[in-house]
C-alpha positions as a Python dict, from the first residue, in 0.01 Angstrom:
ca = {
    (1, 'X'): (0, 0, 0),
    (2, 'X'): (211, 236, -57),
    (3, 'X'): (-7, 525, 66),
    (4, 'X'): (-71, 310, 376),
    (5, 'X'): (302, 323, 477),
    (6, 'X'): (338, 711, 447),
    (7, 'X'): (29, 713, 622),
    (8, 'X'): (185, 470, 909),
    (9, 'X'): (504, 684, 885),
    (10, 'X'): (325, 1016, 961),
    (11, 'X'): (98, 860, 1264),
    (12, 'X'): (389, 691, 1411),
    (13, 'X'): (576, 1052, 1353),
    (14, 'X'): (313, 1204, 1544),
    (15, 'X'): (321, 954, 1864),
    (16, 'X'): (689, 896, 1916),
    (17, 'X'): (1017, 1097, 1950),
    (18, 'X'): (1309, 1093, 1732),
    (19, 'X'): (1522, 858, 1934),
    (20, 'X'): (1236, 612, 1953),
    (21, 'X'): (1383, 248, 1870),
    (22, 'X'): (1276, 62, 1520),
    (23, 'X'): (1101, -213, 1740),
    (24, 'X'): (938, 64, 1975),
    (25, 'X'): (768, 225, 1673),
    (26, 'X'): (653, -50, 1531),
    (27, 'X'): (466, -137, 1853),
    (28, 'X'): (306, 225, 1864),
    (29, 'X'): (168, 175, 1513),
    (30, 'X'): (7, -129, 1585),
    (31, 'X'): (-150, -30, 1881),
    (32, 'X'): (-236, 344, 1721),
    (33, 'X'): (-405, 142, 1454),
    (34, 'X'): (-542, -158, 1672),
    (35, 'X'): (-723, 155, 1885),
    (36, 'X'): (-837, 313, 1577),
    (37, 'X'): (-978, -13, 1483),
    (38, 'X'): (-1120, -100, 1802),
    (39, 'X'): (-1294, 269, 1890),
    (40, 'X'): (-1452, 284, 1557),
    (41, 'X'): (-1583, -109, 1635),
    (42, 'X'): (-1689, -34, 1966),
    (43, 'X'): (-1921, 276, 1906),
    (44, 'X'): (-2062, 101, 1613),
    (45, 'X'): (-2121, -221, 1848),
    (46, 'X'): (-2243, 6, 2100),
    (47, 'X'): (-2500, 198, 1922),
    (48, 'X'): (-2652, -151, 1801),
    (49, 'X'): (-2638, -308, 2174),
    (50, 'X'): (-2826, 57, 2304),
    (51, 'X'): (-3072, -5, 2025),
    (52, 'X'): (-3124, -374, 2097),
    (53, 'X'): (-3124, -212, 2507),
    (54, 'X'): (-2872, -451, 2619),
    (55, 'X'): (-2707, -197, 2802),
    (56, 'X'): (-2440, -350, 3019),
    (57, 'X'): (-2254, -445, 2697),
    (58, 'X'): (-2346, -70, 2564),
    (59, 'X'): (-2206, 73, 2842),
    (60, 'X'): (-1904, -178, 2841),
    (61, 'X'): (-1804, -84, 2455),
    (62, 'X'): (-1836, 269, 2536),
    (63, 'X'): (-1614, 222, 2831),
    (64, 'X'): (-1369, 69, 2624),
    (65, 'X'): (-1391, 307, 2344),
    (66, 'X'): (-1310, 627, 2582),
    (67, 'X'): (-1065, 448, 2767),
    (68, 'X'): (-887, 389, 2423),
    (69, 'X'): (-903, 748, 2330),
    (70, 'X'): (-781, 836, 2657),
    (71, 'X'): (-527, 548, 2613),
    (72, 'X'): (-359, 712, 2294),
    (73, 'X'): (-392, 1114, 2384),
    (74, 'X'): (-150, 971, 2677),
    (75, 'X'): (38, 845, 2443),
    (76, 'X'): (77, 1114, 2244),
    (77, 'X'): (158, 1322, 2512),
    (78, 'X'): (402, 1115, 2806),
    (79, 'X'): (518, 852, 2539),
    (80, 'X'): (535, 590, 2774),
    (81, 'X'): (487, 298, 2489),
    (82, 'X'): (513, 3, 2732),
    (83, 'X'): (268, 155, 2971),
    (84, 'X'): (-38, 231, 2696),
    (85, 'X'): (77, -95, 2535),
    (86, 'X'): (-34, -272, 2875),
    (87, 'X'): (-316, -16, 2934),
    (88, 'X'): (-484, -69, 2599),
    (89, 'X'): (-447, -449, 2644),
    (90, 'X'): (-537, -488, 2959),
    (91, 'X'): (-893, -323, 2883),
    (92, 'X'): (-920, -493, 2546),
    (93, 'X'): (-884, -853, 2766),
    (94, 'X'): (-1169, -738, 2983),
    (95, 'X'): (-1359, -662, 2696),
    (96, 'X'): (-1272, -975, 2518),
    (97, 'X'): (-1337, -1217, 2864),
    (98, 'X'): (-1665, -1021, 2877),
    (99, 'X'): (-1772, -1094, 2533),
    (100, 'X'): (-1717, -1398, 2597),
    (101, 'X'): (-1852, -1504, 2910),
    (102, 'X'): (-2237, -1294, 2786),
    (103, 'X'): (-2190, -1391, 2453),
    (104, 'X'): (-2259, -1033, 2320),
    (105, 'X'): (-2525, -953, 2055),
    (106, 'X'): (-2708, -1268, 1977),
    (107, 'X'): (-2441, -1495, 2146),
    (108, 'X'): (-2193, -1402, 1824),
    (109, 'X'): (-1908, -1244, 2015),
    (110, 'X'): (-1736, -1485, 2058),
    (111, 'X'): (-1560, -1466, 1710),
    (112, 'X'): (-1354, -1185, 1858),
    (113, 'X'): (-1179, -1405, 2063),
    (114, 'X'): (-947, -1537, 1791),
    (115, 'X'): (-827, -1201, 1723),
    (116, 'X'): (-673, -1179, 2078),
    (117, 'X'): (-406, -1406, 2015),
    (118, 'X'): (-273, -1152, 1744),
    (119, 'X'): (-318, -835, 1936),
    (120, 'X'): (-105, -980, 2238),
    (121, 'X'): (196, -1125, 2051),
    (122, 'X'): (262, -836, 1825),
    (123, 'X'): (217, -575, 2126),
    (124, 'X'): (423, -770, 2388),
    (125, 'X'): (632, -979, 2203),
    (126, 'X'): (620, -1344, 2097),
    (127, 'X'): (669, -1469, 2480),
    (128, 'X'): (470, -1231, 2683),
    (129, 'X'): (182, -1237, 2437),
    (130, 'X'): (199, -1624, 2412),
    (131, 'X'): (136, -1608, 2750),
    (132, 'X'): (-118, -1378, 2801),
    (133, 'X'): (-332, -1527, 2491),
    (134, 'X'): (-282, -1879, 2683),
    (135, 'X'): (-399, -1722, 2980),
    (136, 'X'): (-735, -1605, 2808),
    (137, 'X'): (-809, -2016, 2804),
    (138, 'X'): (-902, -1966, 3172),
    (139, 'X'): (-1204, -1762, 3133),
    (140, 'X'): (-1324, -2031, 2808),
    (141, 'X'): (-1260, -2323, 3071),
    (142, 'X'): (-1476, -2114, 3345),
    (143, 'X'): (-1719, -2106, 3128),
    (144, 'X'): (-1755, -2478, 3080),
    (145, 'X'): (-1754, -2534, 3425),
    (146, 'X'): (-2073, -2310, 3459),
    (147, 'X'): (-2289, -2460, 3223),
    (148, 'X'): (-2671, -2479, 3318),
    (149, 'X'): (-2624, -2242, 3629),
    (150, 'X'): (-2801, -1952, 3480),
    (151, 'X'): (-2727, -1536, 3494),
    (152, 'X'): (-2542, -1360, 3300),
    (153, 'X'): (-2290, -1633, 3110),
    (154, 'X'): (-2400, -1804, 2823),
    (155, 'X'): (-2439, -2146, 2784),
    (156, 'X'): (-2199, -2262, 2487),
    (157, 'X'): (-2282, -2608, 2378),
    (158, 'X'): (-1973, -2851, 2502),
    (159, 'X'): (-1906, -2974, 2120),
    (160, 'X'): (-1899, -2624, 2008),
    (161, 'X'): (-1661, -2516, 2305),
    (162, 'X'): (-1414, -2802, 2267),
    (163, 'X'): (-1378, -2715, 1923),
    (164, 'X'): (-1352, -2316, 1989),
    (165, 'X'): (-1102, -2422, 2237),
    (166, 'X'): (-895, -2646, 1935),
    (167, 'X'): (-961, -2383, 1690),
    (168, 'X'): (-820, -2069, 1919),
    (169, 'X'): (-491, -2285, 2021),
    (170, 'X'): (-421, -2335, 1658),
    (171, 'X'): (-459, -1908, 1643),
    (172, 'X'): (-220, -1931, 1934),
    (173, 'X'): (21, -2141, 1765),
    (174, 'X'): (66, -1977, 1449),
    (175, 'X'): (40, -1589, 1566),
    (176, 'X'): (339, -1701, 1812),
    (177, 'X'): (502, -1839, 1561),
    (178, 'X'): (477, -1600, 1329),
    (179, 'X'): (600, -1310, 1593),
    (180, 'X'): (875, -1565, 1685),
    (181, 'X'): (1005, -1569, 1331),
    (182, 'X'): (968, -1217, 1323),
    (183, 'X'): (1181, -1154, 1596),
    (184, 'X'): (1446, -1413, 1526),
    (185, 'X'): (1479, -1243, 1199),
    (186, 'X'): (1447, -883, 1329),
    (187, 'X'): (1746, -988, 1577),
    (188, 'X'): (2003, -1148, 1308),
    (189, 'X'): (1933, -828, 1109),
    (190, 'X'): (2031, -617, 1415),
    (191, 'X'): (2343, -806, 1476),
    (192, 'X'): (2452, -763, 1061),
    (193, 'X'): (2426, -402, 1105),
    (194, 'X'): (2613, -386, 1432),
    (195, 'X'): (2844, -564, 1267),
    (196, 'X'): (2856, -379, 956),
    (197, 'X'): (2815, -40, 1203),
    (198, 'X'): (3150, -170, 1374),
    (199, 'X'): (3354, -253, 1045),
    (200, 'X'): (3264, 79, 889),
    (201, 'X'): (3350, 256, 1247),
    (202, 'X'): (3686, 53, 1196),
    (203, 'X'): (3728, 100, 869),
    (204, 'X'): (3667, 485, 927),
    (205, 'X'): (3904, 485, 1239),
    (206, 'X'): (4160, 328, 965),
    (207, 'X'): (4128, 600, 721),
    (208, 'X'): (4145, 914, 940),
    (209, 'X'): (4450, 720, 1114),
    (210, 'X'): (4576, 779, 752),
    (211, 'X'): (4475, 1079, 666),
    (212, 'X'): (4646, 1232, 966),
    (213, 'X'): (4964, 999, 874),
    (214, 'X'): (4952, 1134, 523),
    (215, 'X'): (4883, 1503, 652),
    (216, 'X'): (5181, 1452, 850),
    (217, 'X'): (5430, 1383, 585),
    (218, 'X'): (5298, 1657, 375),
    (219, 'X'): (5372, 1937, 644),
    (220, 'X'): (5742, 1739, 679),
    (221, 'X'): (5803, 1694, 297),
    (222, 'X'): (5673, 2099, 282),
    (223, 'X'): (5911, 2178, 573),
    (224, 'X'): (6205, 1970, 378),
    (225, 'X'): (6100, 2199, 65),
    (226, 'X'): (6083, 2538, 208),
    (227, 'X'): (6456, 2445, 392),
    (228, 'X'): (6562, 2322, 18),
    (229, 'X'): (6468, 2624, -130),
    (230, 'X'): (6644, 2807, 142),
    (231, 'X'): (6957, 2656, 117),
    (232, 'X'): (6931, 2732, -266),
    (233, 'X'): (6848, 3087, -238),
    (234, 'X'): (7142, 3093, 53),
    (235, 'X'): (7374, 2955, -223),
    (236, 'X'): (7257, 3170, -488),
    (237, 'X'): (7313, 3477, -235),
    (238, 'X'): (7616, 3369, -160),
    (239, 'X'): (7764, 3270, -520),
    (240, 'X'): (7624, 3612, -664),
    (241, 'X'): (7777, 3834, -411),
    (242, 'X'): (8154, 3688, -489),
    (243, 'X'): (8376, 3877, -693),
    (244, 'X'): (8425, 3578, -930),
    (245, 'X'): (8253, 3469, -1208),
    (246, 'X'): (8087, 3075, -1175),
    (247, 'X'): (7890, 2896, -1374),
    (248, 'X'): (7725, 2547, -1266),
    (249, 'X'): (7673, 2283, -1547),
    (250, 'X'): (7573, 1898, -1526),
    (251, 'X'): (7893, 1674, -1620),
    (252, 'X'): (7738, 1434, -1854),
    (253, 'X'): (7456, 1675, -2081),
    (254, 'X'): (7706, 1987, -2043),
    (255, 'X'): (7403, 2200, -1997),
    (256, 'X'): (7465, 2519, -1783),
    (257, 'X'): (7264, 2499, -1486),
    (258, 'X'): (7353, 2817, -1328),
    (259, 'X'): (7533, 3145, -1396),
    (260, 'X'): (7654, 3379, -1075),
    (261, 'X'): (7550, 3798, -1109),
    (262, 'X'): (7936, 3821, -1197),
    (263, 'X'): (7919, 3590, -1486),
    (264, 'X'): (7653, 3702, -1649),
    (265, 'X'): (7712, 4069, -1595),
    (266, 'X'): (8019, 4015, -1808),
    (267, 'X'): (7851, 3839, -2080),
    (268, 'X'): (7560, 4004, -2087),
    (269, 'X'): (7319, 3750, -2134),
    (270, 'X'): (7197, 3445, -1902),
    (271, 'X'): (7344, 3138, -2041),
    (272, 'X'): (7115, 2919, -1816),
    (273, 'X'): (7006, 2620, -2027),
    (274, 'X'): (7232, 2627, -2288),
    (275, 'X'): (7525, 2404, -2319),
    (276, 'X'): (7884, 2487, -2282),
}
């Protein structure tokens, strides 16, 4: 499984851009590997319909098949998702209807059918492929109203197509439910992280708004500082230059907190931290 994903990761990589949306590339690698799926299919089903010389469905599976390829080199290339989504679908419902309608190889291919329902929700969304999947009905009900006429469609036995009809509705049902879920889900999660996105853009706002604040009292307290020190060093300037001695000392400890040039020229000695 794991293997699977990288390999998901890299073929999406390879089909969509960097500013492609979460839901947008998880489209693409559904339809990369629905194609995949499909071409491989469709030249295997087409070799056996050429060697069993039923060549309208040959030719139709090749058709398919190279307008696949085609489908995904454009891909590739333009990434326009919504138009190959559509493109690839729209020739995969001929295909299907067709199938169908002839029954393919031995009247079997009509199992495919069920798998339409899937394809269409998770490539257009729960709605639109609802829809379109419902929309396949038409060709099943065409079918029953041809019975016994002859050609090309196959005549299904009534029992069997009422119960192809009950069986492909329930398909319907839970694929559309399923995508439904998916998106409900897929939605609340987008609206946590927009929400979590705005708090932490808040949050962030909040902190430079500080950090500016805080950068801003540092450059005043170091202003207050450097004009601190000047007035001491003014003082100092000012106190050594008289022709008196002075001496500064705190009133409660007694220590000697300063000594003028004067001072301690006459002592000798600096008598800074001492007590007097």
């Amino acid at each position: 499984m794991k293997r699977f994903s990288l390999l998901t990761t890299s073929v999406v990589a390879t089909f969509c851009s960097g500013d492609t949306s979460a839901e947008e590339r998880r489209r693409v690698a559904l339809l990369v590997w629905i194609s995949a799926i499909g071409i491989v299919f469709l030249l295997l089903f087409g070799a056996i319909a050429l060697y069993q010389r039923n060549l309208p469905l040959f030719a139709f599976d090749l058709l398919t098949a190279i307008v696949l390829i085609l489908n995904l080199l454009h891909l590739r290339h333009r990434r326009n998702y919504q138009l190959n989504i559509n493109t690839g679908l729209f020739f995969v419902t001929a295909l299907y209807i067709y199938l169908y309608t002839t029954g393919g190889t031995e009247g079997t291919a009509f199992s495919w059918y069920f798998t339409y329902p899937l394809f269409a929700v998770y490539l257009l969304g729960a709605r639109s492929g609802g829809i379109a999947a419902m929309l396949m009905l038409i060709p099943v009900f065409l079918v029953m109203a041809h019975h016994g006429d002859g050609g090309m469609v196959i005549d299904y036995d009534l029992n069997f197509e009422v119960r192809f009809i009950a069986a492909y509705l329930v398909v319907v049902f839970f694929a559309y439910l399923f995508e439904a879920t998916g998106e409900k889900n897929r939605e609340e999660l987008y609206k946590i992280n927009h929400t979590l996105e705005e708090m932490v853009a808040a949050r962030t706002r909040e902190l430079q708004e500080n950090i500016r604040q805080l950068a801003k009292e540092n450059e005043e307290r170091r202003k207050a500082e450097a004009a601190l020190r000047f007035s001491e060093d003014s003082l100092i300037t000012v106190m050594d230059s008289l022709d008196a001695t002075i001496y500064v000392a705190d009133v409660e400890s007694c220590e000697i907190l300063f000594v003028n040039r004067p001072l301690r020229d006459l002592i000798g000695k600096d008598l800074t931290g001492r007590f007097c």
